[in-house]
Amino acid sequence: MQNGKLIIRRAAVLGAGVMGAQIATHLANADVPVVLFDLPAREGDKNGVVQKALDGLKKLEPAPAASADRLQYVDAANYDDHLPLLGECDLVIEAIAEKIEWKDDLYRKIAPHLAEHAIVASNTSGLSINRLAEGLPVERRANFCGIHFFNPPRYMALVELIPTEASDPAMLDTLESWFTTRLGKSIVRAKDTPNFIANRVGVFSILAVMHHTERLGLGFDETDALTGPRIGRPRSATYRTADVVGLDTLMHVVNTMKDHLADDPWHAHYRSPDWMNDLIAAGSLGQKSGGGVFKKIGKEIQVLDPVSREYRPSAAKLAPEVEAILADKSPAERFAKLRACEHPQAQLLWSIFRDVFHYCAVHLESIADSARDIDFAMRWGFGWSQGPFETWQAAGWKTIATAIQEDIAAGLTMASEPLPAWVFDLDGVHTPQGSWSVGSKTYLGRSALPVYQRQLYPETVLGEAVPDMGETLWENEGVRLWQHPLDRSVAILSLKSKMHAIGDEVLDGVLEALARAERSHGALVIWHQPPFSVGANLKQFAAACSAGNYDWLENMLAKFQKTSMALKYAQIPTVAAVQGMALGGGAEFMMHTMHRVVALETRIGLVESGVGLIPAGGGCKELALRADRLAKQASVGEPLDFVQAVFMNLAAAKVATSALQARDMGYVQPGDDVILNPHELLYVAIRRARAMAEAGHHAGLSPRGVRVAGRAGVEALEQTLSKLKEEGRISEHDYQVGRAAALALCGGEVEPGSMFDEEALLTIERQQFLELLKTEATQQRIAHMLETGKPLRN
């Protein structure tokens, strides 16, 4: 730490298993060089264990690396030869197997090599952090804590931060701040109790589902149909989640609770079911072994029958009466009906919610500082749409509390422990003042760490105060122009259309809002909750095509291009704050702003070929400009060399799966900001726009001497298309769409090296777009996309 700020120039991860290797890769995603350690290989290259793990990451889906080059920043090392490298590391994360004696031995081994200031943390999923600290010298313990990532580390927001009794509070604060901004993580501080917060509640929830599945005689597939998205849980529901996690891993976490929570009222239920033990003994561990509760035979998904222990086809359906209950939009009504309904499916749902509510109320004081921590832990770590306390409160706090107490008295719950007295003293645990803390006997507000001031619109829990939505300056049907109290010199433009699709009303709104911002503000930021934009409003296009109103379509397209150019050449800095999806016209809008602030997990692509079109909001023109610019920088290069690199992205409607990939594809520029915490997006964009304004940033001149690849480029790209068509990989209409893209990228069938300006390039892409739009095949693709949400290859 320097002046209270954490500086991490290099990190080390100890253990190249599934978690360790992915943690190391995510550090590299955040531009932190990493040394990844493991045992020396018995044969060949002594770094072979780590190298094998890194090679394995390339095959994982979803990909741990945000772009292909990230893995080169993870250096392989082994404990025999490379421990002195630890002296160069500011952060050391231990992620070896959950055996305390192994961790003790490793800590003794690394201690002499650590830098004096280094922070050491364990990624243990449930072992005592205070006990682990005993493996380090006393003078090292102030800089030791638990940092529990969730799998996969790149994508799961939650990191549990667990202090020891000796942990330096200042170190914890700086570490939380660094993880929040640099790694994009959502931090929950957990107490040093077995399995901490998320795994403690999440695994109990799984055990409760398994208990009531057996009690009510339901199938595993039937239970999964009930306990997934229909109740705000991930698609993997319960038993598929167990397969994904690994049945052996789940059993290990359960055993941690069994071994260390002997006095828990639910201790009798901390055991893995017999059918799970049998699967584990047979090596059927779930997804990683090719089968567990579910397995795939050919194209058929089969599920284990809990009675016969044989596999059968998975084909679960919900009872009509239960479907009707779940369709009720009132949480209070839903819960009342579930409790009253005698169908086993309804009883399962009431029972699992009731028992988790009961469990969380009894254990709140011992495992978390406030109800907010439990709710966020379950949302961020297990993908629940609402935490257990939020769900309870939404359904009517006192009504549910009374129902739970009645079921406890009737012996229907998994434990006979009464609800704590505080439950009946409250009307809910979340209020505008904060969330209930049993230990403090008050409602605790959010963390006061300065890092959270960067989150202008953080995730909130039910009942929490709503953040200031700013002052509206002007709006129409398509957009809202407003300003945030953080900086009233920066105007913010937000799209209001569904999925932020770009239609006529949005284009009119952007043009008007930009003109107003130029007159009254120093800069403009385009921001709204994700997605950034799914592209052009296809419904308007389809309606105009059906009516044969091609003049309107041509005017609409000209207005789209005019709007893009207005963003590019505005009299004030324009900044796009991009998150979620920026597809088609959304990507074109983003590309035309003067600067971009992009969340790492953003999907960006010019996908128009999926509906039989090409980018014509200036996207092809921008890629042609980039090709010429790169060719000039390469001195000996020709535009075609760089056009070829982007052509297949357009033809195949390829979408970048991260901002780093989008940078490689030319949609995000090298000087743009890529941030890992999407909740900081608007803050960074406002600050960047203000800095540009203060620096006197202005749009440059529109380039006029743009070299194009011309006829030779079109012919070269057509050869690629012809080969793909001969191989049966594209259709005749795909060929026509690809040829239109080639013409737009290469400036048409002109002499190679011809000079163009932006308006000439815009004219070509507009002409090619309109010609495609008039074809029956493209209109069929648009109709199919609107009807099914999927592309048609006709």
CSV table of C-alpha atoms in Angstrom, one decimal, residues 220-590:
chain,number,residue,atom,x,y,z
A,220,PHE,CA,-35.1,-34.9,-10.2
A,221,ASP,CA,-36.1,-33.5,-13.6
A,222,GLU,CA,-39.5,-32.5,-12.2
A,223,THR,CA,-37.8,-30.6,-9.3
A,224,ASP,CA,-35.4,-28.9,-11.7
A,225,ALA,CA,-38.4,-27.7,-13.8
A,226,LEU,CA,-39.8,-26.1,-10.6
A,227,THR,CA,-36.6,-24.7,-9.1
A,228,GLY,CA,-35.1,-22.8,-12.1
A,229,PRO,CA,-36.2,-19.6,-13.8
A,230,ARG,CA,-39.8,-20.0,-12.8
A,231,ILE,CA,-38.8,-19.0,-9.2
A,232,GLY,CA,-36.0,-16.7,-10.1
A,233,ARG,CA,-33.1,-19.2,-10.1
A,234,PRO,CA,-30.6,-20.1,-12.8
A,235,ARG,CA,-31.6,-22.4,-15.6
A,236,SER,CA,-29.4,-25.1,-14.0
A,237,ALA,CA,-31.9,-25.2,-11.1
A,238,THR,CA,-30.8,-27.7,-8.4
A,239,TYR,CA,-29.7,-31.1,-9.7
A,240,ARG,CA,-28.1,-29.7,-12.9
A,241,THR,CA,-26.3,-27.2,-10.7
A,242,ALA,CA,-25.0,-30.2,-8.6
A,243,ASP,CA,-23.8,-31.8,-11.8
A,244,VAL,CA,-22.0,-28.6,-12.9
A,245,VAL,CA,-20.4,-28.1,-9.6
A,246,GLY,CA,-19.4,-31.7,-9.3
A,247,LEU,CA,-21.1,-34.1,-6.9
A,248,ASP,CA,-17.8,-34.8,-5.1
A,249,THR,CA,-17.2,-31.1,-4.7
A,250,LEU,CA,-20.8,-30.6,-3.3
A,251,MET,CA,-20.3,-33.5,-0.9
A,252,HIS,CA,-17.0,-31.9,0.3
A,253,VAL,CA,-18.8,-28.7,1.1
A,254,VAL,CA,-21.6,-30.6,2.8
A,255,ASN,CA,-19.1,-32.5,4.9
A,256,THR,CA,-17.5,-29.2,6.0
A,257,MET,CA,-20.8,-28.2,7.5
A,258,LYS,CA,-21.3,-31.7,9.0
A,259,ASP,CA,-17.8,-31.7,10.6
A,260,HIS,CA,-17.8,-28.1,12.0
A,261,LEU,CA,-21.5,-27.4,12.8
A,262,ALA,CA,-22.3,-30.1,15.3
A,263,ASP,CA,-24.6,-27.8,17.4
A,264,ASP,CA,-26.5,-26.5,14.4
A,265,PRO,CA,-30.3,-27.2,14.6
A,266,TRP,CA,-30.2,-28.5,11.0
A,267,HIS,CA,-27.1,-30.7,11.6
A,268,ALA,CA,-29.0,-33.9,10.9
A,269,HIS,CA,-29.6,-32.7,7.3
A,270,TYR,CA,-25.9,-32.0,6.6
A,271,ARG,CA,-25.3,-35.2,4.7
A,272,SER,CA,-25.3,-36.3,1.1
A,273,PRO,CA,-28.1,-38.6,0.0
A,274,ASP,CA,-27.5,-42.2,-0.6
A,275,TRP,CA,-28.0,-41.9,-4.3
A,276,MET,CA,-25.3,-39.2,-4.5
A,277,ASN,CA,-22.9,-41.3,-2.5
A,278,ASP,CA,-23.5,-44.2,-5.0
A,279,LEU,CA,-22.9,-42.0,-8.0
A,280,ILE,CA,-19.7,-40.7,-6.5
A,281,ALA,CA,-18.5,-44.2,-5.7
A,282,ALA,CA,-19.2,-45.1,-9.3
A,283,GLY,CA,-17.2,-42.1,-10.6
A,284,SER,CA,-20.3,-40.4,-12.0
A,285,LEU,CA,-19.4,-37.0,-10.7
A,286,GLY,CA,-21.5,-34.8,-13.0
A,287,GLN,CA,-20.6,-32.8,-16.0
A,288,LYS,CA,-16.8,-33.2,-15.6
A,289,SER,CA,-17.1,-37.0,-15.8
A,290,GLY,CA,-19.7,-37.1,-18.5
A,291,GLY,CA,-22.7,-37.9,-16.3
A,292,GLY,CA,-24.2,-37.6,-12.9
A,293,VAL,CA,-27.8,-36.9,-12.1
A,294,PHE,CA,-28.2,-36.2,-15.8
A,295,LYS,CA,-26.4,-37.7,-18.7
A,296,LYS,CA,-26.6,-37.4,-22.5
A,297,ILE,CA,-27.2,-40.6,-24.5
A,298,GLY,CA,-26.9,-39.6,-28.2
A,299,LYS,CA,-29.1,-36.6,-28.5
A,300,GLU,CA,-31.3,-37.6,-25.6
A,301,ILE,CA,-31.0,-36.2,-22.0
A,302,GLN,CA,-31.6,-38.8,-19.4
A,303,VAL,CA,-32.1,-38.4,-15.7
A,304,LEU,CA,-31.5,-40.8,-12.8
A,305,ASP,CA,-34.6,-42.2,-11.2
A,306,PRO,CA,-34.2,-41.8,-7.5
A,307,VAL,CA,-36.1,-45.1,-6.7
A,308,SER,CA,-34.9,-47.5,-9.3
A,309,ARG,CA,-31.5,-45.9,-9.7
A,310,GLU,CA,-31.8,-46.4,-13.4
A,311,TYR,CA,-31.7,-43.6,-16.0
A,312,ARG,CA,-34.8,-42.6,-18.0
A,313,PRO,CA,-35.6,-39.9,-20.5
A,314,SER,CA,-35.9,-36.5,-18.9
A,315,ALA,CA,-39.4,-35.0,-19.7
A,316,ALA,CA,-40.7,-33.2,-16.7
A,317,LYS,CA,-43.8,-31.0,-16.8
A,318,LEU,CA,-45.4,-28.7,-14.3
A,319,ALA,CA,-49.0,-29.3,-13.1
A,320,PRO,CA,-51.5,-26.8,-14.6
A,321,GLU,CA,-52.6,-25.7,-11.1
A,322,VAL,CA,-48.9,-25.0,-10.1
A,323,GLU,CA,-48.3,-23.1,-13.4
A,324,ALA,CA,-51.3,-21.0,-12.7
A,325,ILE,CA,-50.0,-20.2,-9.2
A,326,LEU,CA,-46.6,-19.2,-10.5
A,327,ALA,CA,-48.2,-16.9,-13.1
A,328,ASP,CA,-49.8,-14.8,-10.3
A,329,LYS,CA,-47.9,-11.5,-10.2
A,330,SER,CA,-48.5,-10.9,-6.5
A,331,PRO,CA,-45.8,-12.5,-4.3
A,332,ALA,CA,-48.2,-12.6,-1.3
A,333,GLU,CA,-50.9,-14.4,-3.3
A,334,ARG,CA,-48.3,-16.8,-4.8
A,335,PHE,CA,-47.1,-17.9,-1.4
A,336,ALA,CA,-50.5,-18.2,0.1
A,337,LYS,CA,-51.7,-20.3,-2.8
A,338,LEU,CA,-48.5,-22.5,-2.8
A,339,ARG,CA,-49.0,-23.2,0.9
A,340,ALA,CA,-52.7,-24.0,0.5
A,341,CYS,CA,-52.3,-26.2,-2.6
A,342,GLU,CA,-52.0,-29.9,-1.9
A,343,HIS,CA,-50.2,-30.8,-5.1
A,344,PRO,CA,-46.7,-32.2,-4.4
A,345,GLN,CA,-45.1,-29.6,-6.7
A,346,ALA,CA,-46.7,-26.7,-4.9
A,347,GLN,CA,-45.8,-28.2,-1.5
A,348,LEU,CA,-42.1,-28.6,-2.6
A,349,LEU,CA,-41.9,-24.9,-3.5
A,350,TRP,CA,-43.6,-23.7,-0.3
A,351,SER,CA,-41.4,-26.1,1.8
A,352,ILE,CA,-38.1,-25.1,0.3
A,353,PHE,CA,-38.8,-21.3,0.5
A,354,ARG,CA,-40.1,-21.7,4.1
A,355,ASP,CA,-37.1,-23.7,5.3
A,356,VAL,CA,-34.5,-21.3,3.7
A,357,PHE,CA,-36.3,-18.3,5.3
A,358,HIS,CA,-36.3,-20.2,8.6
A,359,TYR,CA,-32.6,-21.1,8.2
A,360,CYS,CA,-31.5,-17.5,7.3
A,361,ALA,CA,-33.4,-15.9,10.1
A,362,VAL,CA,-31.9,-18.2,12.7
A,363,HIS,CA,-28.3,-17.9,11.4
A,364,LEU,CA,-28.3,-14.2,10.3
A,365,GLU,CA,-26.5,-13.0,13.5
A,366,SER,CA,-23.8,-15.7,13.3
A,367,ILE,CA,-22.9,-15.6,9.6
A,368,ALA,CA,-23.4,-12.0,8.4
A,369,ASP,CA,-23.3,-8.4,9.5
A,370,SER,CA,-26.7,-7.7,7.9
A,371,ALA,CA,-29.6,-9.2,5.9
A,372,ARG,CA,-28.2,-7.3,2.9
A,373,ASP,CA,-25.0,-9.4,2.9
A,374,ILE,CA,-27.0,-12.6,2.7
A,375,ASP,CA,-29.3,-11.4,-0.1
A,376,PHE,CA,-26.4,-10.0,-2.2
A,377,ALA,CA,-24.3,-13.2,-1.6
A,378,MET,CA,-27.1,-15.3,-3.0
A,379,ARG,CA,-27.7,-13.0,-5.9
A,380,TRP,CA,-24.1,-12.6,-6.9
A,381,GLY,CA,-22.8,-16.1,-6.0
A,382,PHE,CA,-25.8,-18.4,-6.9
A,383,GLY,CA,-27.6,-16.3,-9.5
A,384,TRP,CA,-30.8,-15.8,-7.6
A,385,SER,CA,-32.9,-12.9,-8.9
A,386,GLN,CA,-33.8,-12.1,-5.3
A,387,GLY,CA,-32.2,-13.0,-2.0
A,388,PRO,CA,-34.1,-15.0,0.6
A,389,PHE,CA,-34.9,-12.0,2.8
A,390,GLU,CA,-36.0,-9.9,-0.2
A,391,THR,CA,-38.4,-12.7,-1.3
A,392,TRP,CA,-39.8,-13.1,2.2
A,393,GLN,CA,-40.3,-9.3,2.6
A,394,ALA,CA,-42.0,-9.0,-0.9
A,395,ALA,CA,-44.4,-11.8,0.1
A,396,GLY,CA,-45.5,-10.0,3.3
A,397,TRP,CA,-43.0,-10.2,6.2
A,398,LYS,CA,-45.3,-10.8,9.1
A,399,THR,CA,-47.7,-13.1,7.2
A,400,ILE,CA,-44.8,-15.4,6.2
A,401,ALA,CA,-43.3,-15.3,9.7
A,402,THR,CA,-46.6,-16.4,11.1
A,403,ALA,CA,-46.9,-19.2,8.6
A,404,ILE,CA,-43.3,-20.4,9.3
A,405,GLN,CA,-44.0,-20.4,13.0
A,406,GLU,CA,-47.2,-22.4,12.5
A,407,ASP,CA,-45.3,-25.0,10.5
A,408,ILE,CA,-42.6,-25.2,13.1
A,409,ALA,CA,-45.2,-25.9,15.8
A,410,ALA,CA,-46.8,-28.5,13.5
A,411,GLY,CA,-43.5,-30.3,13.0
A,412,LEU,CA,-43.4,-29.7,9.3
A,413,THR,CA,-40.1,-27.9,9.1
A,414,MET,CA,-36.6,-29.4,8.8
A,415,ALA,CA,-35.7,-28.2,12.3
A,416,SER,CA,-37.7,-27.3,15.4
A,417,GLU,CA,-35.7,-24.2,16.3
A,418,PRO,CA,-38.2,-21.3,16.8
A,419,LEU,CA,-37.9,-18.1,14.8
A,420,PRO,CA,-35.8,-15.5,16.6
A,421,ALA,CA,-37.9,-12.9,18.5
A,422,TRP,CA,-36.5,-10.0,16.3
A,423,VAL,CA,-38.4,-11.4,13.4
A,424,PHE,CA,-41.7,-10.5,15.0
A,425,ASP,CA,-40.6,-7.1,16.0
A,426,LEU,CA,-40.0,-5.9,12.4
A,427,ASP,CA,-42.0,-5.3,9.3
A,428,GLY,CA,-39.1,-6.2,7.1
A,429,VAL,CA,-35.3,-6.3,7.1
A,430,HIS,CA,-34.7,-3.8,4.3
A,431,THR,CA,-35.6,-0.1,4.6
A,432,PRO,CA,-34.4,3.1,3.1
A,433,GLN,CA,-32.2,3.6,6.2
A,434,GLY,CA,-30.4,0.3,5.7
A,435,SER,CA,-30.7,-3.5,6.3
A,436,TRP,CA,-31.3,-5.2,9.6
A,437,SER,CA,-28.3,-6.3,11.7
A,438,VAL,CA,-29.0,-8.6,14.6
A,439,GLY,CA,-25.7,-7.9,16.2
A,440,SER,CA,-26.0,-4.2,16.1
A,441,LYS,CA,-29.8,-4.3,16.6
A,442,THR,CA,-30.2,-1.6,14.0
A,443,TYR,CA,-30.5,-1.0,10.2
A,444,LEU,CA,-27.0,-0.8,8.8
A,445,GLY,CA,-26.3,1.4,5.8
A,446,ARG,CA,-24.0,0.6,2.9
A,447,SER,CA,-20.3,0.6,3.1
A,448,ALA,CA,-18.8,4.1,3.3
A,449,LEU,CA,-15.7,3.2,1.4
A,450,PRO,CA,-14.9,5.9,-1.3
A,451,VAL,CA,-14.8,3.2,-4.0
A,452,TYR,CA,-18.6,2.9,-3.8
A,453,GLN,CA,-19.1,6.5,-4.7
A,454,ARG,CA,-18.1,5.5,-8.2
A,455,GLN,CA,-21.2,3.3,-8.4
A,456,LEU,CA,-23.9,5.9,-9.3
A,457,TYR,CA,-26.5,3.3,-9.8
A,458,PRO,CA,-25.5,0.2,-7.7
A,459,GLU,CA,-27.6,-2.9,-7.3
A,460,THR,CA,-30.2,-2.4,-4.6
A,461,VAL,CA,-32.2,-4.7,-2.4
A,462,LEU,CA,-35.9,-4.6,-2.1
A,463,GLY,CA,-37.0,-1.7,0.1
A,464,GLU,CA,-33.7,0.2,-0.2
A,465,ALA,CA,-33.7,3.9,-1.1
A,466,VAL,CA,-33.7,4.5,-4.9
A,467,PRO,CA,-30.7,6.4,-6.2
A,468,ASP,CA,-31.2,9.9,-7.6
A,469,MET,CA,-32.3,9.5,-11.3
A,470,GLY,CA,-31.1,13.0,-12.2
A,471,GLU,CA,-32.8,16.0,-13.7
A,472,THR,CA,-34.6,15.6,-17.0
A,473,LEU,CA,-33.7,18.4,-19.5
A,474,TRP,CA,-35.7,17.2,-22.5
A,475,GLU,CA,-37.2,14.0,-23.8
A,476,ASN,CA,-39.3,12.6,-26.6
A,477,GLU,CA,-40.8,9.1,-27.2
A,478,GLY,CA,-37.3,7.7,-28.0
A,479,VAL,CA,-34.8,9.4,-25.7
A,480,ARG,CA,-34.3,11.3,-22.5
A,481,LEU,CA,-31.7,14.0,-22.1
A,482,TRP,CA,-30.7,14.6,-18.4
A,483,GLN,CA,-27.9,15.5,-16.0
A,484,HIS,CA,-26.6,13.8,-12.9
A,485,PRO,CA,-25.7,15.7,-9.7
A,486,LEU,CA,-22.1,14.3,-10.0
A,487,ASP,CA,-21.4,16.8,-12.8
A,488,ARG,CA,-24.1,19.0,-14.3
A,489,SER,CA,-21.7,20.2,-17.1
A,490,VAL,CA,-22.1,16.8,-18.8
A,491,ALA,CA,-25.4,15.9,-20.4
A,492,ILE,CA,-26.5,12.3,-20.5
A,493,LEU,CA,-28.5,10.8,-23.3
A,494,SER,CA,-30.5,7.6,-22.6
A,495,LEU,CA,-32.5,5.7,-25.1
A,496,LYS,CA,-36.0,4.7,-24.0
A,497,SER,CA,-37.1,2.2,-26.7
A,498,LYS,CA,-37.5,-1.5,-26.0
A,499,MET,CA,-34.0,-3.1,-25.9
A,500,HIS,CA,-32.9,0.4,-27.0
A,501,ALA,CA,-33.6,-0.4,-30.6
A,502,ILE,CA,-32.9,2.5,-32.9
A,503,GLY,CA,-36.0,3.7,-34.8
A,504,ASP,CA,-37.2,6.9,-36.3
A,505,GLU,CA,-38.2,8.4,-32.9
A,506,VAL,CA,-34.8,7.6,-31.5
A,507,LEU,CA,-32.9,9.2,-34.4
A,508,ASP,CA,-35.0,12.4,-34.1
A,509,GLY,CA,-34.4,12.4,-30.3
A,510,VAL,CA,-30.6,11.9,-30.6
A,511,LEU,CA,-30.3,14.7,-33.1
A,512,GLU,CA,-32.4,17.1,-31.0
A,513,ALA,CA,-30.7,16.1,-27.8
A,514,LEU,CA,-27.2,16.5,-29.2
A,515,ALA,CA,-28.1,20.0,-30.5
A,516,ARG,CA,-29.4,21.0,-27.1
A,517,ALA,CA,-26.3,19.6,-25.4
A,518,GLU,CA,-24.0,21.5,-27.7
A,519,ARG,CA,-25.8,24.7,-26.7
A,520,SER,CA,-25.9,24.1,-23.0
A,521,HIS,CA,-23.3,21.6,-21.9
A,522,GLY,CA,-19.6,20.8,-22.1
A,523,ALA,CA,-19.9,17.2,-23.2
A,524,LEU,CA,-22.4,14.4,-23.9
A,525,VAL,CA,-22.5,10.8,-22.6
A,526,ILE,CA,-24.7,8.1,-24.0
A,527,TRP,CA,-25.7,5.8,-21.2
A,528,HIS,CA,-28.6,3.7,-20.1
A,529,GLN,CA,-29.1,0.4,-18.3
A,530,PRO,CA,-28.0,-2.6,-20.6
A,531,PRO,CA,-28.3,-3.5,-23.3
A,532,PHE,CA,-26.6,-0.5,-25.0
A,533,SER,CA,-28.6,-1.3,-28.2
A,534,VAL,CA,-29.7,-4.4,-30.1
A,535,GLY,CA,-29.6,-2.3,-33.3
A,536,ALA,CA,-32.1,-0.9,-35.8
A,537,ASN,CA,-35.9,-1.2,-35.1
A,538,LEU,CA,-36.6,-4.1,-37.5
A,539,LYS,CA,-40.4,-3.7,-37.0
A,540,GLN,CA,-40.3,-0.3,-38.7
A,541,PHE,CA,-38.2,-1.7,-41.5
A,542,ALA,CA,-40.6,-4.7,-42.0
A,543,ALA,CA,-43.7,-2.4,-42.0
A,544,ALA,CA,-42.2,-0.1,-44.6
A,545,CYS,CA,-41.2,-3.0,-46.8
A,546,SER,CA,-44.7,-4.5,-46.6
A,547,ALA,CA,-46.1,-1.1,-47.6
A,548,GLY,CA,-43.6,-0.7,-50.4
A,549,ASN,CA,-42.6,2.6,-48.8
A,550,TYR,CA,-38.9,2.6,-49.9
A,551,ASP,CA,-38.7,6.3,-50.1
A,552,TRP,CA,-39.3,6.4,-46.4
A,553,LEU,CA,-36.7,3.7,-45.8
A,554,GLU,CA,-34.1,5.7,-47.8
A,555,ASN,CA,-34.8,8.8,-45.8
A,556,MET,CA,-34.7,6.8,-42.6
A,557,LEU,CA,-31.3,5.4,-43.5
A,558,ALA,CA,-30.0,8.8,-44.5
A,559,LYS,CA,-31.1,10.1,-41.1
A,560,PHE,CA,-29.3,7.2,-39.4
A,561,GLN,CA,-26.1,8.1,-41.2
A,562,LYS,CA,-26.6,11.8,-40.4
A,563,THR,CA,-27.1,10.9,-36.7
A,564,SER,CA,-23.9,8.8,-36.6
A,565,MET,CA,-21.9,11.6,-38.3
A,566,ALA,CA,-23.4,14.2,-35.9
A,567,LEU,CA,-22.1,12.1,-32.9
A,568,LYS,CA,-18.7,11.9,-34.6
A,569,TYR,CA,-18.4,15.6,-35.5
A,570,ALA,CA,-20.3,17.2,-32.6
A,571,GLN,CA,-19.1,20.5,-31.2
A,572,ILE,CA,-18.7,18.9,-27.8
A,573,PRO,CA,-17.0,15.6,-26.8
A,574,THR,CA,-19.3,12.6,-27.2
A,575,VAL,CA,-18.7,9.5,-25.1
A,576,ALA,CA,-20.5,6.1,-25.3
A,577,ALA,CA,-20.8,4.2,-22.1
A,578,VAL,CA,-21.4,0.6,-23.3
A,579,GLN,CA,-22.6,-2.5,-21.5
A,580,GLY,CA,-24.5,-5.6,-22.3
A,581,MET,CA,-25.0,-5.8,-26.1
A,582,ALA,CA,-24.1,-3.3,-28.8
A,583,LEU,CA,-25.2,-5.0,-31.9
A,584,GLY,CA,-25.7,-3.7,-35.5
A,585,GLY,CA,-26.8,-0.1,-35.4
A,586,GLY,CA,-26.0,0.0,-31.7
A,587,ALA,CA,-22.4,-0.8,-32.5
A,588,GLU,CA,-22.4,1.8,-35.2
A,589,PHE,CA,-23.6,4.5,-32.8
A,590,MET,CA,-20.8,3.5,-30.4
